[in-house]
Amino acid sequence: MQQTIATDKFNPRSSLIAIITSVQERLKQLYAWSGNQRDEGKRWEADNFSEHKTNRECSSCSGSPAMIDIDPRRMIASELSLKRGAVLLWAGTKCGPVEMIKQLSEVLGISYDRPLAEQDPTFIEILLYGYKDELLTYTHKSKLKQGFYRGCVNDVKFLRDSGTTSKGNLKAINYFSGPVHCPDCIQSSHYDKECLSVTVDGQTINQASRLSIQELLLFVRDLISASKSTDTLPVLLELEERLLHLNKIGLSYLSPVYHASLEGSC
């Protein structure tokens, strides 16, 4: 079965979440292509390789959507500075919260240029959950504004609860959501068993999704070196380009695909 994988040009000025989720999508496309080459007569789609947020067979929650909430563990990349995009939700954007964070860092004596891991750890909690001790004055779109910084966890909850239809916002909500209220689901993978029969270079989607960006980059480069298919080469090159960018800015440790057993950096 011949199948062409859709590709598009990489924009390094995109938000970090857009870049990370584009890695997710291309990885799923790669596995769908592999499944279609193996299984004559079956049509694999990229969505077949999406991880469920909860386990439908979980004895604790039975996969209840009520177990899913905003997971703060992957919202802050403490290895980065605020300038380089430590707050992943807003990295690469020019929205109001970015300007508020700049002002907040000045108020609290936090360097905008040093990695957060080298500074007061309580500031990470503030970035996540907000700061109500002082009204912040900041400039956004040439207008002077005031407000309290509500935190990126609350920002995502606001986007979710307001019923946003923006594709970018929906990708961010999905990326930062997880089974935080079920201790069993948070320790296990939730892929359909059938999709785990498909492998790429001996790796299932479950295994590949748990690779760090640096490890996934090596995996993709091995595939490029061994590639004999003109169908997969473009998407492999796109994966390499995006992973190189993420690795270069200091996110080599991060797994670009959300998974329940993630150990976060914050």
XYZ file of C-alpha atoms in Angstrom:
266
model
C 0.000 0.000 0.000
C 1.475 3.330 -1.047
C 0.874 6.260 1.267
C 2.256 9.767 1.155
C 2.855 11.520 4.469
C 1.816 15.164 4.554
C 4.624 17.573 5.457
C 5.018 21.311 5.907
C 7.762 23.869 6.361
C 9.238 24.361 9.836
C 8.949 27.804 11.403
C 11.440 28.145 14.314
C 9.564 31.251 15.468
C 6.475 29.215 16.283
C 5.537 28.773 19.930
C 7.377 25.951 21.684
C 4.116 24.095 22.254
C 3.371 24.249 18.518
C 6.814 22.802 17.762
C 6.544 20.079 20.412
C 3.070 19.007 19.301
C 4.233 18.957 15.677
C 6.836 16.386 16.739
C 4.030 14.339 18.298
C 1.967 14.454 15.110
C 4.845 13.459 12.838
C 5.807 10.565 15.079
C 2.242 9.247 14.916
C 2.221 9.696 11.124
C 5.402 7.645 10.908
C 3.852 4.772 12.878
C 0.645 4.896 10.843
C 2.711 4.625 7.658
C 4.626 1.664 9.101
C 1.375 -0.076 10.028
C -0.049 0.447 6.544
C 3.066 -1.051 4.942
C 2.734 -4.124 7.135
C -1.030 -4.696 7.066
C -2.520 -5.059 3.595
C -6.189 -4.067 3.651
C -6.106 -2.235 7.006
C -6.053 1.521 7.171
C -3.989 2.905 10.042
C -4.437 6.606 10.872
C -2.189 8.807 12.985
C -4.923 9.079 15.632
C -4.702 5.309 16.178
C -1.344 6.011 17.840
C -2.571 8.598 20.347
C -2.173 7.812 24.028
C -5.331 7.887 26.110
C -5.144 10.093 29.190
C -6.598 7.377 31.426
C -6.724 3.569 31.431
C -10.206 2.273 30.643
C -9.396 -0.935 32.500
C -8.079 0.815 35.625
C -9.472 -0.803 38.791
C -9.328 2.527 40.626
C -11.102 4.900 38.246
C -12.302 2.842 35.217
C -10.838 5.518 32.989
C -13.123 8.275 34.255
C -12.567 11.661 32.567
C -12.943 13.183 36.055
C -9.411 11.952 36.791
C -7.972 14.281 34.139
C -6.804 17.754 35.061
C -3.983 20.184 34.286
C -0.662 18.534 35.099
C 1.895 21.117 36.287
C 4.879 18.761 36.063
C 5.802 19.628 32.506
C 4.824 23.296 32.387
C 8.173 24.736 33.507
C 11.528 23.894 31.906
C 13.746 24.910 34.812
C 16.913 24.239 32.783
C 16.017 27.291 30.704
C 15.926 30.962 31.567
C 12.702 32.955 31.289
C 14.226 34.615 28.235
C 14.819 31.236 26.542
C 11.277 30.007 27.227
C 11.216 28.332 30.660
C 7.446 28.812 30.863
C 6.575 26.396 28.067
C 2.953 27.516 27.785
C 3.916 30.990 26.613
C 7.387 30.380 25.123
C 7.681 31.890 21.660
C 4.594 34.104 22.086
C 4.125 37.820 22.787
C 0.973 37.608 24.887
C 0.072 39.527 28.039
C 1.263 36.866 30.528
C 4.774 37.073 29.024
C 4.939 40.789 29.829
C 3.537 40.136 33.307
C 6.236 37.511 33.940
C 8.922 40.020 32.924
C 7.568 42.509 35.432
C 7.107 39.828 38.092
C 10.722 38.724 37.770
C 11.864 42.308 38.353
C 9.638 42.683 41.415
C 10.926 39.439 42.963
C 14.575 39.859 41.970
C 14.649 36.940 39.539
C 17.100 37.136 36.651
C 15.405 36.939 33.252
C 18.607 35.567 31.687
C 19.695 32.827 34.136
C 18.235 29.297 34.208
C 15.460 28.968 36.771
C 17.219 25.908 38.238
C 19.947 28.263 39.491
C 17.513 30.592 41.264
C 14.966 30.625 44.106
C 12.853 27.435 43.684
C 9.789 29.119 45.180
C 9.570 31.258 42.038
C 8.597 28.146 40.051
C 5.576 27.682 42.324
C 4.644 31.306 41.678
C 4.956 30.804 37.911
C 2.644 27.804 38.191
C -0.002 29.070 40.606
C 0.169 32.864 40.578
C 1.137 35.862 42.699
C -1.466 37.962 44.508
C 0.758 39.972 46.840
C 1.215 42.854 44.426
C -0.623 44.339 41.466
C 1.661 44.330 38.431
C 1.937 47.182 35.951
C 3.055 46.132 32.470
C 2.835 47.144 28.824
C 1.161 44.961 26.211
C 0.408 46.021 22.638
C 1.546 49.573 23.463
C -1.031 49.854 26.254
C -0.291 50.245 29.950
C -2.122 47.576 31.951
C -2.441 46.338 35.521
C -3.331 42.961 36.949
C -2.433 40.097 39.221
C -0.390 37.264 37.755
C -2.619 34.173 37.989
C -0.098 31.454 37.031
C 0.198 29.205 33.996
C -1.800 26.358 35.601
C -4.712 28.729 36.080
C -4.167 30.174 32.596
C -4.637 26.730 31.025
C -7.664 26.025 33.222
C -9.157 29.342 32.098
C -8.611 28.461 28.431
C -10.160 25.024 28.995
C -13.162 26.217 31.008
C -13.904 29.152 28.683
C -14.552 26.725 25.837
C -11.794 27.984 23.528
C -11.959 26.785 19.927
C -8.458 27.936 18.970
C -6.455 25.005 17.592
C -3.309 26.277 19.300
C -5.061 26.614 22.651
C -6.640 23.168 22.333
C -3.237 21.623 21.606
C -1.805 23.315 24.705
C -4.707 22.137 26.881
C -4.273 18.583 25.649
C -0.496 18.663 26.092
C -0.681 19.915 29.672
C -3.517 17.611 30.774
C -3.057 14.251 32.472
C -4.596 11.734 34.915
C -3.400 13.642 37.955
C -6.218 12.438 40.232
C -5.614 8.689 39.751
C -2.388 7.275 41.263
C -2.694 4.106 39.179
C -3.292 5.741 35.798
C -0.453 8.169 36.343
C 2.011 5.257 36.495
C 0.986 3.350 33.359
C 0.762 3.761 29.590
C -2.576 3.948 27.848
C -2.126 2.944 24.228
C -4.519 0.569 22.522
C -3.002 -2.911 22.471
C -3.507 -3.250 18.720
C -1.349 -0.219 17.883
C 1.483 -1.608 20.008
C 1.880 -4.403 17.460
C 3.259 -1.817 15.008
C 6.966 -1.052 15.325
C 9.492 1.253 13.697
C 13.041 -0.081 13.869
C 11.909 -2.449 16.624
C 10.349 0.288 18.775
C 6.635 0.562 19.561
C 4.987 3.989 19.787
C 4.950 3.504 23.557
C 8.734 3.044 23.632
C 9.531 5.813 21.158
C 7.274 8.292 22.960
C 9.272 7.856 26.148
C 12.554 8.851 24.556
C 13.930 12.257 25.467
C 14.346 14.755 22.660
C 18.052 13.939 22.504
C 17.370 10.177 22.360
C 14.572 10.614 19.823
C 16.896 12.694 17.647
C 19.405 9.812 17.562
C 16.572 7.369 16.792
C 15.351 9.525 13.891
C 18.866 9.991 12.500
C 19.374 6.217 12.465
C 16.106 5.902 10.527
C 17.249 8.566 8.046
C 20.545 6.738 7.491
C 18.720 3.462 6.858
C 15.751 4.915 4.945
C 14.995 3.397 1.559
C 11.544 4.957 1.229
C 10.901 8.290 -0.435
C 7.561 8.356 1.435
C 9.058 8.488 4.938
C 12.211 10.518 4.294
C 10.480 13.941 4.203
C 8.724 13.403 7.562
C 11.937 12.029 9.086
C 13.805 15.144 7.958
C 11.044 17.313 9.425
C 11.305 15.436 12.706
C 15.072 15.900 12.713
C 14.757 19.640 12.045
C 12.323 20.171 14.920
C 14.218 17.945 17.345
C 17.474 19.727 16.527
C 15.828 23.044 17.366
C 14.412 21.775 20.684
C 17.739 20.182 21.585
C 19.651 23.361 20.726
C 17.575 25.613 22.989
C 18.152 23.320 25.975
C 15.199 20.925 26.058
C 17.199 17.760 25.406
C 15.791 16.054 28.541
C 12.122 16.566 27.646
C 9.942 13.845 26.163
C 7.913 15.590 23.430
C 5.009 13.143 23.845
C 2.965 13.398 27.049
C 2.885 10.160 28.979
C 1.367 9.298 32.306
C 4.530 8.239 34.138
C 6.393 11.432 33.287
C 8.816 12.775 35.834
C 8.652 16.517 35.312
C 11.395 19.085 35.570
C 9.642 21.494 37.862
